[in-house]
Amino acid sequence: MDSMVRNPDVKQRDAAQAVVVAVSSDAIFDPEVEQVHGATEPLRKGDAFSFMKAIQVVNERLLTMNSDETLLFDVILLSNDSEEKHSRIIASAKHYGLDIGRFCFCNKEDSIESLQSNKVKLFLSTDTKDVCKALQKGVPAALLFRQTDPHHQTEDQLKVVFSGDVIGSSEEMLHGLREQGFTETQLQGFKTAKGSVKEFAVLMGEMRRRFGLEGSPLCTGLMTVWSSRDVCASALKTLRGWGLLVDEAFCMAGAPRSPILNLVQPHILCLDGLYHMEGFTAMS
Amino acid sequence: MMSVNNGGMQTGQDTAPNGTARASWERTNTLSNPPTKHLKSPKPQNAITIAVSSRVLFNMDKEQQIYEQKGVEDYLKYQIEHETEPFGPGPAFPFVKALEAVNTRLRELYPESEELFDVVLMTNNHAHVGLRLINTINHHRLFIERFCMTGGNSPIGYLKAYHTNLYLSADPMKVREALEEGIAAATMFNPPEKRTEVSETQLRVAFDGDAVLFSDESERIFKAHGLDKFFEHEKAHENTLLDHGPLKGFLESLGKLQKRFYAKGQRMDCPIRTYLVTARSAASSGTRALKTLRSWGLDTDEALFLAGAPKGPMLEKIRPHIFFDDQMFHVEGAAELGTVAAHVPYGVAQKRPQKKPAEENAKDSSAAAK
């Protein structure tokens, strides 16, 4: 059971055509700071703030080019907070002028169902566990990367990075993972995640094509963490087949990825099962 | 059998996973990629990382022209259209091949060690060129598994993230930036038309002394007061150590690897050979250079003191895969006689606007004499 509240300050998008993205309220507004009950000050900014601003830039540019554009980001704020906090969340969104179309309030257990019923194209959270749980249930999900440098957060360009180890691996290679101790459930999870990523990649490809090579408010990238260059090449080809020609590509071949990611500073990091495998919570 | 769990596998974000798991995963890849001999890449902090840009590794002259004349859209379109056509070798190609030859020998002697060269492709090219670059790497059977294609952004930040020991690029501005960040770097140019044949089994690296291995402090004397004063000054300060220059660290890395061969009785047959090729004179100013090297615990296999004579002919005899010098005059002179030379834009010899412009103009004629 969820309760959907439309944001009167934001022009509603055509949800069927838009890229509907659900963002956890804990990412948009800082959940750790002691929030006084019934207080009226706006909530403190959370990790997803620069992401929200960047999305706005993309939407604005799209509308500038075509005022009838329907391929826009349509953000749903997903909140598991207690009822007392609801109005404060809505007020805070208004205060910061956030481009949030709808607010979805539900219990934690019902979150997945809400995401599914609202045909969300991507669920974003800073919590790896939530992302993986959603992926396993077939809900496309990605990690909101915690930008470590608050002074250099990119707000004028949205950066989306796809993890490529599973995308670029052949069926044969994935089968071979059984010998590494991966269970059938995990392997099935990889396949499901790959399917979800595909849908989002297709949308990003389409959106990216609206802009020129340089000066684009949307920047896409690919990173392979464990695999050889040939798997990376295969991932590039696969993404291209889905209509997405990425701007940046990184093949780590086992080198530590966090120094590179801290430089790339993506907002959205589309995980695959293998990426998650290696204790990814350490990332945040 | 390695069992992989959801949680609890890694503690630090910078730790690579258990070697066994990775090795097995890589072996799985090998099944699907038979032509490429698949070996595990070393961790960056253990390896000697050489970062090369796409234009120094490969010949991209034609494409570069398209980029300059027609812009990025046409350039990328061309690249994609010619994706299956491998690029030809660039100026750094023989050097990279020689690095791999050294790795092969190191792996024979120390199969478990990660003290190897790790060549990383570090380019600000767009990922649209990625497939063509990877196809080319495959075509030439190069062992390059890591790359950063930064889509137009400066790759300099990434150099540090990879613990880069040496950066080679065709772009002098990027090379300068790298030097300013404390990373050994040099600019490379189109290889000489008449290229001297170099060894495929022994890596040879030649270094100029001042402003390359050593600081440019002595060059300042030379620039201000001329060659004779320079020799005089150096003799007088023979026992004062010179300060280090941007490529000292790289020489040090080469020395460390050489010792690994000596430890296995391969001094005569060592696949790494280093040379100091300097305008200093053996009679006077050379001593200071040698003493400095010695105090750093470093040496070069050969030290050639030319006392101001041109370096080209000597380099032609040595046949290094790469020669580092801070003066374009010497870089060009070397290239004229077939040696691949790289420019280290460091110190007082550079044409960059300096605080004393008058002195800068006078240097060109006096540089020829050095």
JSON list of C-alpha atoms in Angstrom, two decimals, chain B residues 17-179:
[
{"chain": "B", "resi": 17, "resn": "PRO", "atom": "CA", "xyz": [40.12, -9.89, -4.33]},
{"chain": "B", "resi": 18, "resn": "ASN", "atom": "CA", "xyz": [41.85, -13.09, -3.42]},
{"chain": "B", "resi": 19, "resn": "GLY", "atom": "CA", "xyz": [44.34, -13.94, -6.12]},
{"chain": "B", "resi": 20, "resn": "THR", "atom": "CA", "xyz": [42.98, -17.42, -6.61]},
{"chain": "B", "resi": 21, "resn": "ALA", "atom": "CA", "xyz": [39.49, -16.25, -7.44]},
{"chain": "B", "resi": 22, "resn": "ARG", "atom": "CA", "xyz": [40.75, -13.74, -9.93]},
{"chain": "B", "resi": 23, "resn": "ALA", "atom": "CA", "xyz": [43.14, -16.15, -11.56]},
{"chain": "B", "resi": 24, "resn": "SER", "atom": "CA", "xyz": [40.34, -18.65, -12.06]},
{"chain": "B", "resi": 25, "resn": "TRP", "atom": "CA", "xyz": [38.08, -15.98, -13.52]},
{"chain": "B", "resi": 26, "resn": "GLU", "atom": "CA", "xyz": [40.81, -14.93, -15.87]},
{"chain": "B", "resi": 27, "resn": "ARG", "atom": "CA", "xyz": [41.33, -18.52, -16.93]},
{"chain": "B", "resi": 28, "resn": "THR", "atom": "CA", "xyz": [37.65, -18.67, -17.83]},
{"chain": "B", "resi": 29, "resn": "ASN", "atom": "CA", "xyz": [38.20, -15.68, -20.06]},
{"chain": "B", "resi": 30, "resn": "THR", "atom": "CA", "xyz": [41.09, -17.42, -21.75]},
{"chain": "B", "resi": 31, "resn": "LEU", "atom": "CA", "xyz": [38.75, -20.15, -22.94]},
{"chain": "B", "resi": 32, "resn": "SER", "atom": "CA", "xyz": [36.84, -17.59, -24.90]},
{"chain": "B", "resi": 33, "resn": "ASN", "atom": "CA", "xyz": [39.89, -15.66, -26.05]},
{"chain": "B", "resi": 34, "resn": "PRO", "atom": "CA", "xyz": [42.34, -18.29, -27.28]},
{"chain": "B", "resi": 35, "resn": "PRO", "atom": "CA", "xyz": [44.61, -16.10, -29.45]},
{"chain": "B", "resi": 36, "resn": "THR", "atom": "CA", "xyz": [45.69, -13.76, -26.67]},
{"chain": "B", "resi": 37, "resn": "LYS", "atom": "CA", "xyz": [48.02, -15.24, -24.10]},
{"chain": "B", "resi": 38, "resn": "HIS", "atom": "CA", "xyz": [46.21, -14.23, -20.98]},
{"chain": "B", "resi": 39, "resn": "LEU", "atom": "CA", "xyz": [48.25, -13.28, -17.95]},
{"chain": "B", "resi": 40, "resn": "LYS", "atom": "CA", "xyz": [47.23, -11.59, -14.76]},
{"chain": "B", "resi": 41, "resn": "SER", "atom": "CA", "xyz": [48.00, -7.85, -14.54]},
{"chain": "B", "resi": 42, "resn": "PRO", "atom": "CA", "xyz": [50.01, -6.78, -11.49]},
{"chain": "B", "resi": 43, "resn": "LYS", "atom": "CA", "xyz": [48.61, -4.49, -8.82]},
{"chain": "B", "resi": 44, "resn": "PRO", "atom": "CA", "xyz": [49.57, -0.90, -9.70]},
{"chain": "B", "resi": 45, "resn": "GLN", "atom": "CA", "xyz": [51.45, -0.31, -6.47]},
{"chain": "B", "resi": 46, "resn": "ASN", "atom": "CA", "xyz": [53.70, -3.33, -7.12]},
{"chain": "B", "resi": 47, "resn": "ALA", "atom": "CA", "xyz": [54.36, -2.71, -10.77]},
{"chain": "B", "resi": 48, "resn": "ILE", "atom": "CA", "xyz": [56.29, -0.11, -12.70]},
{"chain": "B", "resi": 49, "resn": "THR", "atom": "CA", "xyz": [53.44, 1.59, -14.47]},
{"chain": "B", "resi": 50, "resn": "ILE", "atom": "CA", "xyz": [54.09, 3.13, -17.85]},
{"chain": "B", "resi": 51, "resn": "ALA", "atom": "CA", "xyz": [51.17, 5.19, -19.11]},
{"chain": "B", "resi": 52, "resn": "VAL", "atom": "CA", "xyz": [51.11, 5.86, -22.84]},
{"chain": "B", "resi": 53, "resn": "SER", "atom": "CA", "xyz": [48.74, 7.97, -24.86]},
{"chain": "B", "resi": 54, "resn": "SER", "atom": "CA", "xyz": [47.12, 6.51, -27.96]},
{"chain": "B", "resi": 55, "resn": "ARG", "atom": "CA", "xyz": [49.08, 8.73, -30.32]},
{"chain": "B", "resi": 56, "resn": "VAL", "atom": "CA", "xyz": [52.49, 7.68, -29.06]},
{"chain": "B", "resi": 57, "resn": "LEU", "atom": "CA", "xyz": [51.64, 4.01, -28.94]},
{"chain": "B", "resi": 58, "resn": "PHE", "atom": "CA", "xyz": [50.13, 3.99, -32.40]},
{"chain": "B", "resi": 59, "resn": "ASN", "atom": "CA", "xyz": [50.37, 6.03, -35.55]},
{"chain": "B", "resi": 60, "resn": "MET", "atom": "CA", "xyz": [47.21, 8.12, -35.73]},
{"chain": "B", "resi": 61, "resn": "ASP", "atom": "CA", "xyz": [48.50, 10.85, -38.01]},
{"chain": "B", "resi": 62, "resn": "LYS", "atom": "CA", "xyz": [45.75, 10.55, -40.56]},
{"chain": "B", "resi": 63, "resn": "GLU", "atom": "CA", "xyz": [43.06, 10.58, -37.91]},
{"chain": "B", "resi": 64, "resn": "GLN", "atom": "CA", "xyz": [44.69, 13.47, -36.09]},
{"chain": "B", "resi": 65, "resn": "GLN", "atom": "CA", "xyz": [44.58, 15.46, -39.31]},
{"chain": "B", "resi": 66, "resn": "ILE", "atom": "CA", "xyz": [40.88, 14.76, -39.69]},
{"chain": "B", "resi": 67, "resn": "TYR", "atom": "CA", "xyz": [40.32, 15.89, -36.12]},
{"chain": "B", "resi": 68, "resn": "GLU", "atom": "CA", "xyz": [42.22, 19.12, -36.64]},
{"chain": "B", "resi": 69, "resn": "GLN", "atom": "CA", "xyz": [40.70, 19.93, -39.99]},
{"chain": "B", "resi": 70, "resn": "LYS", "atom": "CA", "xyz": [37.16, 18.67, -39.69]},
{"chain": "B", "resi": 71, "resn": "GLY", "atom": "CA", "xyz": [36.40, 18.47, -35.99]},
{"chain": "B", "resi": 72, "resn": "VAL", "atom": "CA", "xyz": [35.48, 15.81, -33.49]},
{"chain": "B", "resi": 73, "resn": "GLU", "atom": "CA", "xyz": [32.28, 14.49, -35.11]},
{"chain": "B", "resi": 74, "resn": "ASP", "atom": "CA", "xyz": [33.96, 13.60, -38.41]},
{"chain": "B", "resi": 75, "resn": "TYR", "atom": "CA", "xyz": [36.97, 12.30, -36.54]},
{"chain": "B", "resi": 76, "resn": "LEU", "atom": "CA", "xyz": [34.93, 9.85, -34.48]},
{"chain": "B", "resi": 77, "resn": "LYS", "atom": "CA", "xyz": [32.84, 8.85, -37.47]},
{"chain": "B", "resi": 78, "resn": "TYR", "atom": "CA", "xyz": [36.02, 8.00, -39.34]},
{"chain": "B", "resi": 79, "resn": "GLN", "atom": "CA", "xyz": [37.39, 6.03, -36.43]},
{"chain": "B", "resi": 80, "resn": "ILE", "atom": "CA", "xyz": [34.24, 3.95, -36.14]},
{"chain": "B", "resi": 81, "resn": "GLU", "atom": "CA", "xyz": [34.11, 3.32, -39.88]},
{"chain": "B", "resi": 82, "resn": "HIS", "atom": "CA", "xyz": [37.67, 2.03, -39.78]},
{"chain": "B", "resi": 83, "resn": "GLU", "atom": "CA", "xyz": [37.27, 0.15, -36.56]},
{"chain": "B", "resi": 84, "resn": "THR", "atom": "CA", "xyz": [38.62, -3.13, -37.84]},
{"chain": "B", "resi": 85, "resn": "GLU", "atom": "CA", "xyz": [41.70, -1.55, -39.39]},
{"chain": "B", "resi": 86, "resn": "PRO", "atom": "CA", "xyz": [44.53, -1.63, -36.89]},
{"chain": "B", "resi": 87, "resn": "PHE", "atom": "CA", "xyz": [46.71, 1.43, -36.49]},
{"chain": "B", "resi": 88, "resn": "GLY", "atom": "CA", "xyz": [50.38, 1.19, -37.33]},
{"chain": "B", "resi": 89, "resn": "PRO", "atom": "CA", "xyz": [53.04, 1.46, -34.63]},
{"chain": "B", "resi": 90, "resn": "GLY", "atom": "CA", "xyz": [53.77, 4.84, -33.08]},
{"chain": "B", "resi": 91, "resn": "PRO", "atom": "CA", "xyz": [57.03, 6.18, -31.60]},
{"chain": "B", "resi": 92, "resn": "ALA", "atom": "CA", "xyz": [56.58, 4.42, -28.26]},
{"chain": "B", "resi": 93, "resn": "PHE", "atom": "CA", "xyz": [55.74, 1.07, -29.83]},
{"chain": "B", "resi": 94, "resn": "PRO", "atom": "CA", "xyz": [59.24, -0.47, -29.89]},
{"chain": "B", "resi": 95, "resn": "PHE", "atom": "CA", "xyz": [59.75, 0.72, -26.31]},
{"chain": "B", "resi": 96, "resn": "VAL", "atom": "CA", "xyz": [56.53, -0.99, -25.19]},
{"chain": "B", "resi": 97, "resn": "LYS", "atom": "CA", "xyz": [57.46, -4.19, -27.01]},
{"chain": "B", "resi": 98, "resn": "ALA", "atom": "CA", "xyz": [60.81, -4.18, -25.26]},
{"chain": "B", "resi": 99, "resn": "LEU", "atom": "CA", "xyz": [59.07, -3.71, -21.89]},
{"chain": "B", "resi": 100, "resn": "GLU", "atom": "CA", "xyz": [57.06, -6.83, -22.62]},
{"chain": "B", "resi": 101, "resn": "ALA", "atom": "CA", "xyz": [60.22, -8.73, -23.49]},
{"chain": "B", "resi": 102, "resn": "VAL", "atom": "CA", "xyz": [61.61, -7.81, -20.08]},
{"chain": "B", "resi": 103, "resn": "ASN", "atom": "CA", "xyz": [58.37, -8.95, -18.45]},
{"chain": "B", "resi": 104, "resn": "THR", "atom": "CA", "xyz": [58.63, -12.31, -20.15]},
{"chain": "B", "resi": 105, "resn": "ARG", "atom": "CA", "xyz": [62.12, -12.78, -18.74]},
{"chain": "B", "resi": 106, "resn": "LEU", "atom": "CA", "xyz": [61.02, -11.62, -15.28]},
{"chain": "B", "resi": 107, "resn": "ARG", "atom": "CA", "xyz": [58.11, -14.05, -15.28]},
{"chain": "B", "resi": 108, "resn": "GLU", "atom": "CA", "xyz": [60.47, -16.89, -16.11]},
{"chain": "B", "resi": 109, "resn": "LEU", "atom": "CA", "xyz": [62.67, -16.07, -13.14]},
{"chain": "B", "resi": 110, "resn": "TYR", "atom": "CA", "xyz": [60.02, -14.94, -10.68]},
{"chain": "B", "resi": 111, "resn": "PRO", "atom": "CA", "xyz": [56.70, -16.49, -11.69]},
{"chain": "B", "resi": 112, "resn": "GLU", "atom": "CA", "xyz": [54.78, -15.26, -8.64]},
{"chain": "B", "resi": 113, "resn": "SER", "atom": "CA", "xyz": [56.15, -11.75, -8.56]},
{"chain": "B", "resi": 114, "resn": "GLU", "atom": "CA", "xyz": [54.24, -8.61, -9.46]},
{"chain": "B", "resi": 115, "resn": "GLU", "atom": "CA", "xyz": [57.36, -6.53, -9.92]},
{"chain": "B", "resi": 116, "resn": "LEU", "atom": "CA", "xyz": [56.76, -6.12, -13.61]},
{"chain": "B", "resi": 117, "resn": "PHE", "atom": "CA", "xyz": [56.14, -3.39, -16.12]},
{"chain": "B", "resi": 118, "resn": "ASP", "atom": "CA", "xyz": [52.49, -2.58, -16.48]},
{"chain": "B", "resi": 119, "resn": "VAL", "atom": "CA", "xyz": [51.62, -0.60, -19.59]},
{"chain": "B", "resi": 120, "resn": "VAL", "atom": "CA", "xyz": [48.41, 1.39, -19.35]},
{"chain": "B", "resi": 121, "resn": "LEU", "atom": "CA", "xyz": [46.75, 3.18, -22.24]},
{"chain": "B", "resi": 122, "resn": "MET", "atom": "CA", "xyz": [45.92, 6.62, -20.90]},
{"chain": "B", "resi": 123, "resn": "THR", "atom": "CA", "xyz": [44.13, 8.70, -23.46]},
{"chain": "B", "resi": 124, "resn": "ASN", "atom": "CA", "xyz": [41.69, 11.57, -23.57]},
{"chain": "B", "resi": 125, "resn": "ASN", "atom": "CA", "xyz": [40.22, 10.01, -26.68]},
{"chain": "B", "resi": 126, "resn": "HIS", "atom": "CA", "xyz": [36.52, 9.27, -26.69]},
{"chain": "B", "resi": 127, "resn": "ALA", "atom": "CA", "xyz": [35.39, 5.75, -25.95]},
{"chain": "B", "resi": 128, "resn": "HIS", "atom": "CA", "xyz": [34.05, 5.65, -29.52]},
{"chain": "B", "resi": 129, "resn": "VAL", "atom": "CA", "xyz": [37.65, 4.97, -30.54]},
{"chain": "B", "resi": 130, "resn": "GLY", "atom": "CA", "xyz": [37.87, 2.26, -27.91]},
{"chain": "B", "resi": 131, "resn": "LEU", "atom": "CA", "xyz": [37.07, -0.69, -30.14]},
{"chain": "B", "resi": 132, "resn": "ARG", "atom": "CA", "xyz": [39.57, 0.34, -32.77]},
{"chain": "B", "resi": 133, "resn": "LEU", "atom": "CA", "xyz": [42.26, 0.76, -30.11]},
{"chain": "B", "resi": 134, "resn": "ILE", "atom": "CA", "xyz": [41.49, -2.63, -28.57]},
{"chain": "B", "resi": 135, "resn": "ASN", "atom": "CA", "xyz": [41.45, -4.28, -31.99]},
{"chain": "B", "resi": 136, "resn": "THR", "atom": "CA", "xyz": [44.84, -2.74, -32.67]},
{"chain": "B", "resi": 137, "resn": "ILE", "atom": "CA", "xyz": [46.25, -3.95, -29.35]},
{"chain": "B", "resi": 138, "resn": "ASN", "atom": "CA", "xyz": [45.04, -7.44, -30.26]},
{"chain": "B", "resi": 139, "resn": "HIS", "atom": "CA", "xyz": [46.46, -7.22, -33.77]},
{"chain": "B", "resi": 140, "resn": "HIS", "atom": "CA", "xyz": [49.92, -6.34, -32.51]},
{"chain": "B", "resi": 141, "resn": "ARG", "atom": "CA", "xyz": [49.69, -8.85, -29.67]},
{"chain": "B", "resi": 142, "resn": "LEU", "atom": "CA", "xyz": [50.48, -6.25, -27.05]},
{"chain": "B", "resi": 143, "resn": "PHE", "atom": "CA", "xyz": [49.91, -7.02, -23.43]},
{"chain": "B", "resi": 144, "resn": "ILE", "atom": "CA", "xyz": [47.93, -3.96, -22.41]},
{"chain": "B", "resi": 145, "resn": "GLU", "atom": "CA", "xyz": [44.94, -4.77, -20.25]},
{"chain": "B", "resi": 146, "resn": "ARG", "atom": "CA", "xyz": [44.28, -1.47, -18.59]},
{"chain": "B", "resi": 147, "resn": "PHE", "atom": "CA", "xyz": [43.07, 1.71, -20.14]},
{"chain": "B", "resi": 148, "resn": "CYS", "atom": "CA", "xyz": [41.39, 4.96, -19.38]},
{"chain": "B", "resi": 149, "resn": "MET", "atom": "CA", "xyz": [39.55, 6.73, -22.17]},
{"chain": "B", "resi": 150, "resn": "THR", "atom": "CA", "xyz": [38.48, 9.95, -20.65]},
{"chain": "B", "resi": 151, "resn": "GLY", "atom": "CA", "xyz": [36.23, 11.24, -23.42]},
{"chain": "B", "resi": 152, "resn": "GLY", "atom": "CA", "xyz": [37.94, 14.59, -23.81]},
{"chain": "B", "resi": 153, "resn": "ASN", "atom": "CA", "xyz": [38.81, 15.22, -20.18]},
{"chain": "B", "resi": 154, "resn": "SER", "atom": "CA", "xyz": [42.38, 15.53, -19.01]},
{"chain": "B", "resi": 155, "resn": "PRO", "atom": "CA", "xyz": [43.84, 12.18, -18.01]},
{"chain": "B", "resi": 156, "resn": "ILE", "atom": "CA", "xyz": [46.33, 13.73, -15.60]},
{"chain": "B", "resi": 157, "resn": "GLY", "atom": "CA", "xyz": [44.36, 12.91, -12.44]},
{"chain": "B", "resi": 158, "resn": "TYR", "atom": "CA", "xyz": [44.21, 9.29, -13.49]},
{"chain": "B", "resi": 159, "resn": "LEU", "atom": "CA", "xyz": [47.98, 9.05, -13.70]},
{"chain": "B", "resi": 160, "resn": "LYS", "atom": "CA", "xyz": [48.24, 9.38, -9.96]},
{"chain": "B", "resi": 161, "resn": "ALA", "atom": "CA", "xyz": [45.44, 6.92, -9.38]},
{"chain": "B", "resi": 162, "resn": "TYR", "atom": "CA", "xyz": [47.48, 4.35, -11.28]},
{"chain": "B", "resi": 163, "resn": "HIS", "atom": "CA", "xyz": [50.73, 5.07, -9.42]},
{"chain": "B", "resi": 164, "resn": "THR", "atom": "CA", "xyz": [52.24, 6.00, -12.77]},
{"chain": "B", "resi": 165, "resn": "ASN", "atom": "CA", "xyz": [56.03, 5.82, -12.94]},
{"chain": "B", "resi": 166, "resn": "LEU", "atom": "CA", "xyz": [56.37, 7.25, -16.45]},
{"chain": "B", "resi": 167, "resn": "TYR", "atom": "CA", "xyz": [53.93, 9.01, -18.76]},
{"chain": "B", "resi": 168, "resn": "LEU", "atom": "CA", "xyz": [54.50, 9.36, -22.49]},
{"chain": "B", "resi": 169, "resn": "SER", "atom": "CA", "xyz": [52.29, 11.57, -24.60]},
{"chain": "B", "resi": 170, "resn": "ALA", "atom": "CA", "xyz": [52.28, 13.49, -27.87]},
{"chain": "B", "resi": 171, "resn": "ASP", "atom": "CA", "xyz": [50.77, 16.49, -26.09]},
{"chain": "B", "resi": 172, "resn": "PRO", "atom": "CA", "xyz": [53.41, 18.72, -24.48]},
{"chain": "B", "resi": 173, "resn": "MET", "atom": "CA", "xyz": [50.85, 20.45, -22.29]},
{"chain": "B", "resi": 174, "resn": "LYS", "atom": "CA", "xyz": [49.78, 17.22, -20.68]},
{"chain": "B", "resi": 175, "resn": "VAL", "atom": "CA", "xyz": [53.40, 16.25, -20.20]},
{"chain": "B", "resi": 176, "resn": "ARG", "atom": "CA", "xyz": [54.08, 19.55, -18.45]},
{"chain": "B", "resi": 177, "resn": "GLU", "atom": "CA", "xyz": [51.05, 19.06, -16.24]},
{"chain": "B", "resi": 178, "resn": "ALA", "atom": "CA", "xyz": [52.27, 15.61, -15.29]},
{"chain": "B", "resi": 179, "resn": "LEU", "atom": "CA", "xyz": [55.74, 16.91, -14.45]}
]
